[in-house]
Short mmCIF file of C-alpha atoms in Angstrom, two decimals:
data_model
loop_
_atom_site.label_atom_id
_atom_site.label_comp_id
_atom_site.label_asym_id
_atom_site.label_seq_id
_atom_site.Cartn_x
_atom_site.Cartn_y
_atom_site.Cartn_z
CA UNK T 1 0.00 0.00 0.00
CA UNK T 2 3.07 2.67 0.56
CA UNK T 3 4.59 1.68 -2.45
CA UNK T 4 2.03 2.34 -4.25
CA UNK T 5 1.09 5.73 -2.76
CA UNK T 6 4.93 6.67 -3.47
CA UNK T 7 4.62 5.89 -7.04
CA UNK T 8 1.33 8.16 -7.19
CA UNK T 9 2.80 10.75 -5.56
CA UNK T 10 6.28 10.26 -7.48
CA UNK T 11 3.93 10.22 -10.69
CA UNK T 12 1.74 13.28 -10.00
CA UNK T 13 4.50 15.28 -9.58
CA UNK T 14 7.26 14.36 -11.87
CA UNK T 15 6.09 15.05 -14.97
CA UNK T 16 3.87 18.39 -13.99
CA UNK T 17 6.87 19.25 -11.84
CA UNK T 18 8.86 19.15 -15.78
CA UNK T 19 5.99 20.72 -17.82
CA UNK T 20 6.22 23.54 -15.47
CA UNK T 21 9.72 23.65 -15.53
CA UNK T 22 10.08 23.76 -19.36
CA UNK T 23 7.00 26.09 -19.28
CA UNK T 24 8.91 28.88 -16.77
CA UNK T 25 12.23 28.42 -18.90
CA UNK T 26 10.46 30.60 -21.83
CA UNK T 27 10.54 33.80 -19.44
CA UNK T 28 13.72 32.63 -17.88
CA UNK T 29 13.62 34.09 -14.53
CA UNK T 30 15.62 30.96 -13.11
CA UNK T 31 15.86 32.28 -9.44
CA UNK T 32 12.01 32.72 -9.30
CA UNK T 33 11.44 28.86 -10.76
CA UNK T 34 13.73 27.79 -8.13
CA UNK T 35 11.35 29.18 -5.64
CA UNK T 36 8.25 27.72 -7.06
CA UNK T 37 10.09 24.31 -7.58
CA UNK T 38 11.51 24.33 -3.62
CA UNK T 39 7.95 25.17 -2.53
CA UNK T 40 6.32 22.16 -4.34
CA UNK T 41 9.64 20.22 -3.26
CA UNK T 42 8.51 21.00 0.50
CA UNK T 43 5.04 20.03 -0.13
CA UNK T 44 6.11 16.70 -1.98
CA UNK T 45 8.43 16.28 0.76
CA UNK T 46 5.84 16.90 3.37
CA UNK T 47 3.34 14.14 1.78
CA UNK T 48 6.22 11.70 0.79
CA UNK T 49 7.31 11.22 4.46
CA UNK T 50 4.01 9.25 6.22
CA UNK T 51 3.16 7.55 2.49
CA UNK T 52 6.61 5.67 3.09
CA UNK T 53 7.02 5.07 6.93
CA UNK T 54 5.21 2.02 7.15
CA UNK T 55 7.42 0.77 4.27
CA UNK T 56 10.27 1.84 6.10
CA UNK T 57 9.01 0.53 9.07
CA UNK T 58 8.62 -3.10 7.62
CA UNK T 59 11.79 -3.12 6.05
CA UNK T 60 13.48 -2.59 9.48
CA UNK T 61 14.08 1.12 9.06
CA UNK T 62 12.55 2.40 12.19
CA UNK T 63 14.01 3.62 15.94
CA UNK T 64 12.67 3.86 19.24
CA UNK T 65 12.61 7.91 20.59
CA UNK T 66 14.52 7.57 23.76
CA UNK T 67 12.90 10.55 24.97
CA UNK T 68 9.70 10.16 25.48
CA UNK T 69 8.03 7.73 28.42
CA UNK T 70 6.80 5.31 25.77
CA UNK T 71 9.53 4.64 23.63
CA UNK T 72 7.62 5.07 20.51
CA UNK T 73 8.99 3.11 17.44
CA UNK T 74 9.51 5.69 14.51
CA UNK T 75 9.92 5.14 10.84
CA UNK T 76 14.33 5.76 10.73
CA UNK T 77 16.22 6.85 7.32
CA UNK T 78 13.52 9.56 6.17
CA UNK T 79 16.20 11.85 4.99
CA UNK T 80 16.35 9.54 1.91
CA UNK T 81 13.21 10.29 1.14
CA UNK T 82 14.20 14.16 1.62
CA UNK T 83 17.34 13.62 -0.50
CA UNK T 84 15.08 12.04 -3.33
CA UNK T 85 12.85 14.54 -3.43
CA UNK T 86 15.83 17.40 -3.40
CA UNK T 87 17.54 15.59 -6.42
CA UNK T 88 13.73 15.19 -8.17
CA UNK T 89 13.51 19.00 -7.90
CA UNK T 90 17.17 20.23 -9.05
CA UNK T 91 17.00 17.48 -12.23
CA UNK T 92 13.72 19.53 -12.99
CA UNK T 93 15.45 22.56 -12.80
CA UNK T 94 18.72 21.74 -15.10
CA UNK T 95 16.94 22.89 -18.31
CA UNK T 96 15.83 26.23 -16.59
CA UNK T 97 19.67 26.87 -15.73
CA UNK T 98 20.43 26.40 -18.71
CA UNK T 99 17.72 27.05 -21.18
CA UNK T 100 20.01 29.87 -22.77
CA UNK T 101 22.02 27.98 -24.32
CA UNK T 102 19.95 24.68 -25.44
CA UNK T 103 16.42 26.34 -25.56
CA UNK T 104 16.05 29.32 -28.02
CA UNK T 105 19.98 30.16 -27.93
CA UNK T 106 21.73 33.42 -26.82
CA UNK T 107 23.03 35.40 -29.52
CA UNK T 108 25.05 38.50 -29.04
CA UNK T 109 25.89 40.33 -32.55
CA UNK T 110 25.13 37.06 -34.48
CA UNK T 111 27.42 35.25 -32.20
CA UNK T 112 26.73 32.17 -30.25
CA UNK T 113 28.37 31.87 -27.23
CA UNK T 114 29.83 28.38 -26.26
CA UNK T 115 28.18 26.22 -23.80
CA UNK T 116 29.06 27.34 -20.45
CA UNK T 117 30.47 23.68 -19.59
CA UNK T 118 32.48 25.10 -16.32
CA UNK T 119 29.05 26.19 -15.00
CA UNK T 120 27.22 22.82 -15.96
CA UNK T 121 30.04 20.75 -14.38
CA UNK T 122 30.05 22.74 -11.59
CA UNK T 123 26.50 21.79 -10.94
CA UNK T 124 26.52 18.51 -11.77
CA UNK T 125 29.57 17.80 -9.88
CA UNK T 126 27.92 19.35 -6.64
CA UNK T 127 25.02 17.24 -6.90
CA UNK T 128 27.22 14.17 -7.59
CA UNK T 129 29.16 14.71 -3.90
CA UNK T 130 25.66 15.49 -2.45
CA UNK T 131 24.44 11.76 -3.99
CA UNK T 132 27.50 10.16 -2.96
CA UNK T 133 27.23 11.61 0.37
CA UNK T 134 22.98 10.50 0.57
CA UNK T 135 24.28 7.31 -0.52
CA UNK T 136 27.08 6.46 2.53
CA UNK T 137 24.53 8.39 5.21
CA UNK T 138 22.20 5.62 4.47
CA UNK T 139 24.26 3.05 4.23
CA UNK T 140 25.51 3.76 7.82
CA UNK T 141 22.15 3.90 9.42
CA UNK T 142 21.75 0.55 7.94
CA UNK T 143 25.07 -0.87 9.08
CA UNK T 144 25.29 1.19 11.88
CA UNK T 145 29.09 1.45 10.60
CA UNK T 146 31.85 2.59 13.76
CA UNK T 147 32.64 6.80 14.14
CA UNK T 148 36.71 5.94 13.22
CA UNK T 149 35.07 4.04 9.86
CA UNK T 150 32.58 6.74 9.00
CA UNK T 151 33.98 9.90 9.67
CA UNK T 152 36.85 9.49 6.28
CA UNK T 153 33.17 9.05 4.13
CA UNK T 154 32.87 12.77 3.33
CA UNK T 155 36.10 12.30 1.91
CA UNK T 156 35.01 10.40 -0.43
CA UNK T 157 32.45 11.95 -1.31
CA UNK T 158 34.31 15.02 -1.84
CA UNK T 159 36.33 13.59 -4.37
CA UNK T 160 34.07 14.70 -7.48
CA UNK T 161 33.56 18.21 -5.91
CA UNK T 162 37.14 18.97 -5.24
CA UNK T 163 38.26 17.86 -8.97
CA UNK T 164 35.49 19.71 -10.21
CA UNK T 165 36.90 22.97 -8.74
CA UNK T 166 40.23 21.86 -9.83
CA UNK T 167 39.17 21.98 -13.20
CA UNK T 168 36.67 24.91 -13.12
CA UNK T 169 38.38 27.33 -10.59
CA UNK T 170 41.65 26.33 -10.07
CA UNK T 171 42.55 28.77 -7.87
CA UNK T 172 44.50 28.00 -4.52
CA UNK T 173 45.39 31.52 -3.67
CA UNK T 174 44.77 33.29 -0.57
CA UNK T 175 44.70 36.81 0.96
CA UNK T 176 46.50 37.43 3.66
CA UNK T 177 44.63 38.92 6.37
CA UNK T 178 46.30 42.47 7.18
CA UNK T 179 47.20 41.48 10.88
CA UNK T 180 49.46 38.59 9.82
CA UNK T 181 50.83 40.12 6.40
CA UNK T 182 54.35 41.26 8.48
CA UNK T 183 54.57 37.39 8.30
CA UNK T 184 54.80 36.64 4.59
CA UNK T 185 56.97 38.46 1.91
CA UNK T 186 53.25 39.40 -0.29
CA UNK T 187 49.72 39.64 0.84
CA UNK T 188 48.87 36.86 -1.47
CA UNK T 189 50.23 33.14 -1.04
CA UNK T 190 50.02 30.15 -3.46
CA UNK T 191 49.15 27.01 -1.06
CA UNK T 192 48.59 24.54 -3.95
CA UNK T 193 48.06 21.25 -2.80
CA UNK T 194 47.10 22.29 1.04
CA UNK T 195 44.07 24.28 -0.12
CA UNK T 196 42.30 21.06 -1.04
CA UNK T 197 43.57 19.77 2.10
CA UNK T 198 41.46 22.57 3.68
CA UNK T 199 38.51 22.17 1.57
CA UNK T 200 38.26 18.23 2.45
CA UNK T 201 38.32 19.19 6.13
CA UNK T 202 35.65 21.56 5.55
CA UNK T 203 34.19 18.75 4.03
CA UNK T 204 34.86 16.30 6.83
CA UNK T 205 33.82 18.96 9.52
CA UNK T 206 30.24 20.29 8.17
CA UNK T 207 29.20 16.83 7.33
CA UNK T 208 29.95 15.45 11.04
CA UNK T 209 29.43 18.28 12.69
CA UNK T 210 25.50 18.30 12.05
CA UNK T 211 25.17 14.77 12.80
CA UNK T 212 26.94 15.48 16.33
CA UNK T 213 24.49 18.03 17.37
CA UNK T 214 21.05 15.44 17.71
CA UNK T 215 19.02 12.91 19.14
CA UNK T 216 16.27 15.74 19.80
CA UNK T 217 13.16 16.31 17.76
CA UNK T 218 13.64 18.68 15.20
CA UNK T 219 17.34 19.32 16.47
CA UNK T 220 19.34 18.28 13.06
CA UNK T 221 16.69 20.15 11.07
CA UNK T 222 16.63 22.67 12.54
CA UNK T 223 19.99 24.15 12.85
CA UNK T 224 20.27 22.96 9.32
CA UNK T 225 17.61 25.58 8.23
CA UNK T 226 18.94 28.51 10.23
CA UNK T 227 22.75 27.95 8.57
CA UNK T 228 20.77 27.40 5.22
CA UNK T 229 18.75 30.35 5.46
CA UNK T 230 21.59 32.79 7.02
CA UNK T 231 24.00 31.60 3.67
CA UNK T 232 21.06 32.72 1.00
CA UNK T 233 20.39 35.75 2.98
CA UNK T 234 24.30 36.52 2.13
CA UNK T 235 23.49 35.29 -1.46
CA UNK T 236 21.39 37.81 -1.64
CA UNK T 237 23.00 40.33 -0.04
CA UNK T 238 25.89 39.40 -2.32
CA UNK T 239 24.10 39.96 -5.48
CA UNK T 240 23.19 43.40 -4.48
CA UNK T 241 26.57 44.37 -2.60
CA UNK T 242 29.30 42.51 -6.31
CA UNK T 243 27.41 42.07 -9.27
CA UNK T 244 30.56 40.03 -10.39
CA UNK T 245 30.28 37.38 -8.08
CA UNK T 246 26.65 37.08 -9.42
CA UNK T 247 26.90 33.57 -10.73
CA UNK T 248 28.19 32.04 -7.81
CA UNK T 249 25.65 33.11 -5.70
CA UNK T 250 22.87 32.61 -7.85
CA UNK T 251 24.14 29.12 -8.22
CA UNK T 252 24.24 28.50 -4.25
CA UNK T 253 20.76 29.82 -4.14
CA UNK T 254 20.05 27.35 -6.80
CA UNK T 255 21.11 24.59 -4.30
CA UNK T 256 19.87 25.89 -1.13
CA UNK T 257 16.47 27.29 -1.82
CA UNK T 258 15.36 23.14 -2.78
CA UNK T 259 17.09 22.21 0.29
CA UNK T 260 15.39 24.71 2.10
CA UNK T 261 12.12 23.89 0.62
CA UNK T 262 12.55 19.52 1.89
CA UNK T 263 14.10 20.55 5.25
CA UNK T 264 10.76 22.43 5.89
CA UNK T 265 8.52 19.58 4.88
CA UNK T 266 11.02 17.41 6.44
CA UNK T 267 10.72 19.19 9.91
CA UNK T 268 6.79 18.71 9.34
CA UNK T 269 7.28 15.24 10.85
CA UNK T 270 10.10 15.58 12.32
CA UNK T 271 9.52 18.22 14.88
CA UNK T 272 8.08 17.69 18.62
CA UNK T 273 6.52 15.06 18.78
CA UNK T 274 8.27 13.19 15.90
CA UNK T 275 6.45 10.89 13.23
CA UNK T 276 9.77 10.50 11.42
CA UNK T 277 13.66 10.55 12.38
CA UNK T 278 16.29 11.59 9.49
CA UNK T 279 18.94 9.24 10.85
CA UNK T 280 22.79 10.20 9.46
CA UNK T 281 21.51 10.22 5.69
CA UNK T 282 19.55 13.78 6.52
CA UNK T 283 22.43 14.83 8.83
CA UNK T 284 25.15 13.81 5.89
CA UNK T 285 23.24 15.15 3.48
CA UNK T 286 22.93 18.26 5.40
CA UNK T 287 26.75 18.93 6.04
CA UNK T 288 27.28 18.02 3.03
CA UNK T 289 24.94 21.08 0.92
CA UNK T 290 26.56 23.72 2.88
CA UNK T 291 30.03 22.10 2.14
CA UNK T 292 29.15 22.53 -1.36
CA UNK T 293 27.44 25.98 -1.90
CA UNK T 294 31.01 27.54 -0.23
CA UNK T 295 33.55 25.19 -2.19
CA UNK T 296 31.40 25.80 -5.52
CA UNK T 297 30.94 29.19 -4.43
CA UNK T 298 34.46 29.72 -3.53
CA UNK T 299 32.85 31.38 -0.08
CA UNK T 300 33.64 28.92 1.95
CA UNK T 301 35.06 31.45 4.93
CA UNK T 302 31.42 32.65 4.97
CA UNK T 303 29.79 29.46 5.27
CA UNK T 304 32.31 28.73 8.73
CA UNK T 305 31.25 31.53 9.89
CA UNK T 306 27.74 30.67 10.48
CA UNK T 307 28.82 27.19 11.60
CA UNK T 308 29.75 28.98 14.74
CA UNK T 309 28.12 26.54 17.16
CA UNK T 310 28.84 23.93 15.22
CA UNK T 311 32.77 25.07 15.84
CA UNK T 312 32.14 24.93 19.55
CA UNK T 313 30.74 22.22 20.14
CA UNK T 314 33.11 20.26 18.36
CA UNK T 315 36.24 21.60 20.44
CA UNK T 316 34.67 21.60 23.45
CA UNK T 317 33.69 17.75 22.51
CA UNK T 318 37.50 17.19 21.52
CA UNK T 319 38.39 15.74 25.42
CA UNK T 320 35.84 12.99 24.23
CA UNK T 321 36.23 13.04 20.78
CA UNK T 322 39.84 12.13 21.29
CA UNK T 323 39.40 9.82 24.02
CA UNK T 324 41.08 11.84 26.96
CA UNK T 325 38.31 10.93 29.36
CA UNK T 326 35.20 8.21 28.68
CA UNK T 327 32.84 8.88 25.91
CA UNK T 328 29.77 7.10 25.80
CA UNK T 329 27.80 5.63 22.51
CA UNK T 330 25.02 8.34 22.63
CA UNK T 331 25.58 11.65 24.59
CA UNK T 332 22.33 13.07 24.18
CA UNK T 333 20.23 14.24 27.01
CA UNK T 334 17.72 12.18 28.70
CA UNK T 335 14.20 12.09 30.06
CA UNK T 336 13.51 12.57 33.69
CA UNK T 337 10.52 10.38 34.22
CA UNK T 338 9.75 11.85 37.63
CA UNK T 339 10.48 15.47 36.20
CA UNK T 340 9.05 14.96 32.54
CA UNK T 341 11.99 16.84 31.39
CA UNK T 342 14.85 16.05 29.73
CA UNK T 343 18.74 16.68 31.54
CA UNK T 344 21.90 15.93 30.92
CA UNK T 345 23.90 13.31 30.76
CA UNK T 346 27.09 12.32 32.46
CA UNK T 347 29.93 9.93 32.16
CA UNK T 348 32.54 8.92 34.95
CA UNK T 349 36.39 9.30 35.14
CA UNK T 350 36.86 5.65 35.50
CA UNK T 351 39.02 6.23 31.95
CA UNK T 352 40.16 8.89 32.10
CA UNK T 353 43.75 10.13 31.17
CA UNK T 354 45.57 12.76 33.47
CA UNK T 355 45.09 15.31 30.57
CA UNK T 356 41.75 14.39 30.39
CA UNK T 357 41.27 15.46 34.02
CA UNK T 358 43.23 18.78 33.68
CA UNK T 359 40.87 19.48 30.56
CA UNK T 360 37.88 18.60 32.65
CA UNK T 361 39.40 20.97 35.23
CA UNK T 362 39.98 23.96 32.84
CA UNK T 363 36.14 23.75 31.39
CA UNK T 364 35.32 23.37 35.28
CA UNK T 365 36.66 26.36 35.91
CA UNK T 366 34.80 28.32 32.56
CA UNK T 367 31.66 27.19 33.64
CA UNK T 368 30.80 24.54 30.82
CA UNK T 369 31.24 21.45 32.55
CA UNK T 370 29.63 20.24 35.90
CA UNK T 371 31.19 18.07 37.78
CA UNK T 372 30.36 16.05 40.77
CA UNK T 373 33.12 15.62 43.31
CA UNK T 374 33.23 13.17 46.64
CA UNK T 375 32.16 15.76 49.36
CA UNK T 376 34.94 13.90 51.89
CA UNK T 377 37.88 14.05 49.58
CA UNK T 378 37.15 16.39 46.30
CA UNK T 379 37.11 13.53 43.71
CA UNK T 380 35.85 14.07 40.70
CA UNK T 381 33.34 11.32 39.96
CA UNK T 382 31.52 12.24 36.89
CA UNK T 383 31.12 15.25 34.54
CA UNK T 384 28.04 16.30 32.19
CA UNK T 385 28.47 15.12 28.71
CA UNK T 386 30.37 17.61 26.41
CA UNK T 387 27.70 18.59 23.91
CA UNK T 388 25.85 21.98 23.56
CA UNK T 389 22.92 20.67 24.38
CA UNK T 390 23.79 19.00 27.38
CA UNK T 391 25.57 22.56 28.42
CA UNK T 392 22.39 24.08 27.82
CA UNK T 393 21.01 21.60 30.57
CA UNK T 394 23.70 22.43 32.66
CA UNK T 395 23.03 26.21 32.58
CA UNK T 396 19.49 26.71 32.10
CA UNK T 397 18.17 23.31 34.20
CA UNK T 398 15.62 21.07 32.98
CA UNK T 399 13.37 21.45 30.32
CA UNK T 400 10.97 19.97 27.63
CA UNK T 401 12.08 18.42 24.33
CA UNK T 402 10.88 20.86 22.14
CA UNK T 403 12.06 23.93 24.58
CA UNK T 404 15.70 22.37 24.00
CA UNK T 405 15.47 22.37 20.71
CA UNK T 406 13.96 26.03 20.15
CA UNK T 407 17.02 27.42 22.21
CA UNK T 408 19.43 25.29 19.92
CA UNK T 409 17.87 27.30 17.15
CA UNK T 410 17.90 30.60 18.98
CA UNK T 411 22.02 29.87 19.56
CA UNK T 412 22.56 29.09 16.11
CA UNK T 413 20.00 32.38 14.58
CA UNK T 414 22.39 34.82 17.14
CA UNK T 415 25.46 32.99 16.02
CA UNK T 416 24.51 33.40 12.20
CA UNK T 417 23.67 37.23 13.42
CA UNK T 418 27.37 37.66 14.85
CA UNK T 419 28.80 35.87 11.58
CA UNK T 420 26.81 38.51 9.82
CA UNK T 421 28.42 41.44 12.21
CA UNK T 422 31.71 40.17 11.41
CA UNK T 423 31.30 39.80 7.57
CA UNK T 424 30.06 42.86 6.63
CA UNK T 425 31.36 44.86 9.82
CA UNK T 426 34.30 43.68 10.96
CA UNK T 427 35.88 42.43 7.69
CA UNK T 428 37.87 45.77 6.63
CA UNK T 429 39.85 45.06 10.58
CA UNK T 430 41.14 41.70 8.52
CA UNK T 431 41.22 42.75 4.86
CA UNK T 432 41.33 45.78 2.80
CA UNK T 433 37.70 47.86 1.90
CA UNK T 434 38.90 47.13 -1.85
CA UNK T 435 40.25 43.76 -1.38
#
C-alpha cells in the first residue's frame, strides 16, 4: 500500500513538476522557478514522508525515541526520502539553468556563445558529492558502521567536488589577512596542494558536525535551516553588494532554496513530537549542501562563519572526541521520568587520562562542565556530557524536548547574526575595503 502511494505521488509530480519547468524556462527568470520548484519540493516532501514510513518501518528502518516515556517506534532513514525529493527537484530545474544555451539560444551580434560547460560541471559535480554523500549516510544507518570508519566518508564523497573545482576554478590563492601580512613576503600566497587539504576538512567537519548536534526532535533540522537560510540571505546580499560574483551566488541559491524547501517539509514530521527521524543520511546530506554551496561558491570562509556553534561544540567535545576521558555511545540528554523533562547526561572518570582530568578541570573552571566531586575528599566522579545541548542543561536546568530544541535554534539564529556582524562589519579590521 506505501509503495504504491509513493509511485502516485512520485507520478503526479514528476512530470507536472517538468511541464512547469520547461513552461517557466520561456521567461527565464531561473531564481524565481527555483522558488516555485523548492515550494512544491517541500510540499512533496511533506506528503512523501508518512506515504513511506510504514514501508520503512517493515523493512526494518525504524528507531525507538529515547525521549519520550513510551519509547515510541519511529519510521528511521527519512532523509532519503528528503534527499530524493531534493535531487527530483534540481534534475527539474537543469533545463531552466540552462535554457540559454539549449532552448532558443543566446546570440550576441550574431554570435553564439559556447556552452558554459564550467558552470554545468560545476552543478553537476555538486550534486554528484551530495548523492554520494545520501548514498554512505544511508548506508551507515543501515550498518550502523563505527565513528573511526565513517567519519573518512565525506572524503570520499568530496572527491568529485574537489576535482570539479580543480578543473573549473583552479585557484588556490589566498589573501593574507592584514594582521598577519608582516609574516609573509606578499599579501597573497600560493598554497597549492594544502588548499584542497582545507577544503576536504571543511568537508569532513560540516558533514559530522551536524550529525553530532542530535538525538532531539527537530534538532538536526533545525539548525540545518537557520545555517541554510543565514547563507542565502548573504546570497542575496551578495548579489546586491558585487554584481561580479553574481553567478556564484545565484548558483548557491540554486542549491539551497530546494534544500530549504525539503528541510521544511522534512521538519513537518520531524519536529516535537516526531512521526519520522532523518537518521545520518539527513544529517550527511545536510553537512554536506553547505560544504558545497562555499567550495562551488568559492565562499567557503562565509559558510564557517555561520557554523559557529557547530565550531564549539566540536572543540569543546574534543576531550571525548579524542578519548582523553570516557565517551559514551550516545551523549544526548535524557528524560527525567519523575520530572518529565529532559537533563543531561554524564559519564565517569573511570578512563580517564591525566590530561583528560586537567581538561575537565579547565572547562570546570569556565563554567561549561559540571562536575560532581566526593564531598569527603574532592574527587571528581563524573562530569556532564560535552555537547551543547547538554551545556544548555547544565546552565538553564531542565526542560521539555521541544524547549531544547527552540534554544538550539535561537544559539545558532544569534550565532549566524554575529557571523553577519563580522562579515560585513568587521571584515575591513582583517582585509582591505577594496580587497
Amino acid at each position: 500500500m506505501a509503495t504504491t502511494k509513493v509511485a502516485g505521488l512520485a507520478r503526479s509530480a514528476a512530470l507536472p513538476g517538468t511541464l512547469f519547468a520547461l513552461g517557466a524556462s520561456l521567461v527565464y527568470q531561473p531564481l524565481a522557478v527555483s522558488l516555485i520548484l523548492g515550494t512544491l519540493a517541500g510540499i512533496f516532501t511533506s506528503r512523501a514522508i508518512p506515504a513511506c514510513s510504514d514501508l520503512f518501518i517493515r523493512s526494518g528502518r525504524f528507531g525507538k525515541d529515547l525521549l519520550k516515556a513510551n519509547k515510541p517506534v519511529i519510521a528511521e532513514s527519512m532523509g532519503a526520502i528528503v534527499g530524493v525529493v531534493y535531487f527530483i527537484a534540481m534534475f527539474v530545474f537543469i533545463p531552466v539553468a540552462f535554457f540559454p544555451w539549449i532552448g532558443r539560444g543566446m546570440y550576441v551580434e550574431g554570435v553564439h556563445p559556447p556552452f558554459p560547460h564550467d558552470k554545468f560541471a560545476q552543478y553537476l559535480g555538486g550534486l554528484l558529492a551530495l548523492f554520494s554523500m545520501l548514498f554512505l549516510g544511508f548506508a551507515d544507518d543501515v550498518f550502523d558502521i563505527r565513528w573511526r570508519v565513517k567519519i573518512w566518508f565525506p572524503l570520499i564523497a568530496s572527491l568529485p567536488l574537489l576535482m570539479v573545482y580543480f578543473v573549473t576554478y583552479g585557484k588556490t590563492d589566498v589573501l593574507v589577512p592584514l594582521p598577519l601580512r608582516f609574516l609573509f613576503p606578499a599579501k597573497i600566497i600560493h598554497l597549492g596542494g594544502f588548499y584542497y587539504l582545507y577544503m576536504a576538512a571543511l568537508v569532513i567537519f560540516s558533514t559530522n558536525a551536524i550529525n553530532i548536534v542530535a538525538g532531539a526532535n527537530g534538532v538536526e533540522g533545525g539548525q540545518s535551516l537557520v545555517i541554510a537560510v543565514s547563507i542565502a540571505l548573504n546570497d542575496v546580499i551578495q548579489l546586491h553588494e558585487n554584481p561580479a560574483r553574481s553567478d556564484a551566488h545565484l548558483n548557491s541559491l540554486y542549491f539551497l532554496i530546494p534544500f530549504i524547501g525539503v528541510t521544511l517539509g522534512y521538519l513537518r514530521h520531524n519536529w516535537y513530537p516526531a512521526k519520522a527521524f532523518g537518521g545520518d543520511t539527513y544529517a550527511y546530506f545536510a553537512g554536506m549542501t553547505f560544504a558545497v554551496v562555499g567550495i562551488l561558491g568559492n565562499f567557503s570562509k562565509t559558510v564557517v562563519l555561520f557554523m559557529i556553534p557547530q565550531i564549539f561544540n566540536f572543540l569543546y567535545s574534543c576531550p571525548q572526541l579524542f578519548k582523553f576521558v570516557e565517551c559514551p555511545r550516545h551523549r544526548m540528554p535524557r528524560l527525567d521520568e519523575k520530572l518529565g523533562k529532559v537533563v543531561a547526561t554524564r559519564f565517569t572518570f573511570e578512563k580517564a587520562k591525566p590530561l583528560g582530568i586537567l581538561m575537565i578541570r579547565f572547562l570546570e573552571l569556565l563554567g561549561l562542565a559540571d562536575v560532581t566531586r566526593d564531598p569527603r575528599t574532592g574527587k571528581m566522579i563524573d562530569c556532564s556530557n560535552l555537547t551543547i545541548m547538554n551545556l544548555l542543561l547544565v546552565r538553564l536546568g531542565p526542560m521539555s524536548e521541544s524547549d531544547l530544541v527552540v534554544r538550539v535554534m535561537v544559539v545558532q539564529a544569534a550565532s549566524s547574526l554575529v557571523g553577519f556582524v563580522v562579515r560585513y562589519g568587521l571584515a575591513h579590521i582583517v582585509y582591505n575595503r577594496d580587497e
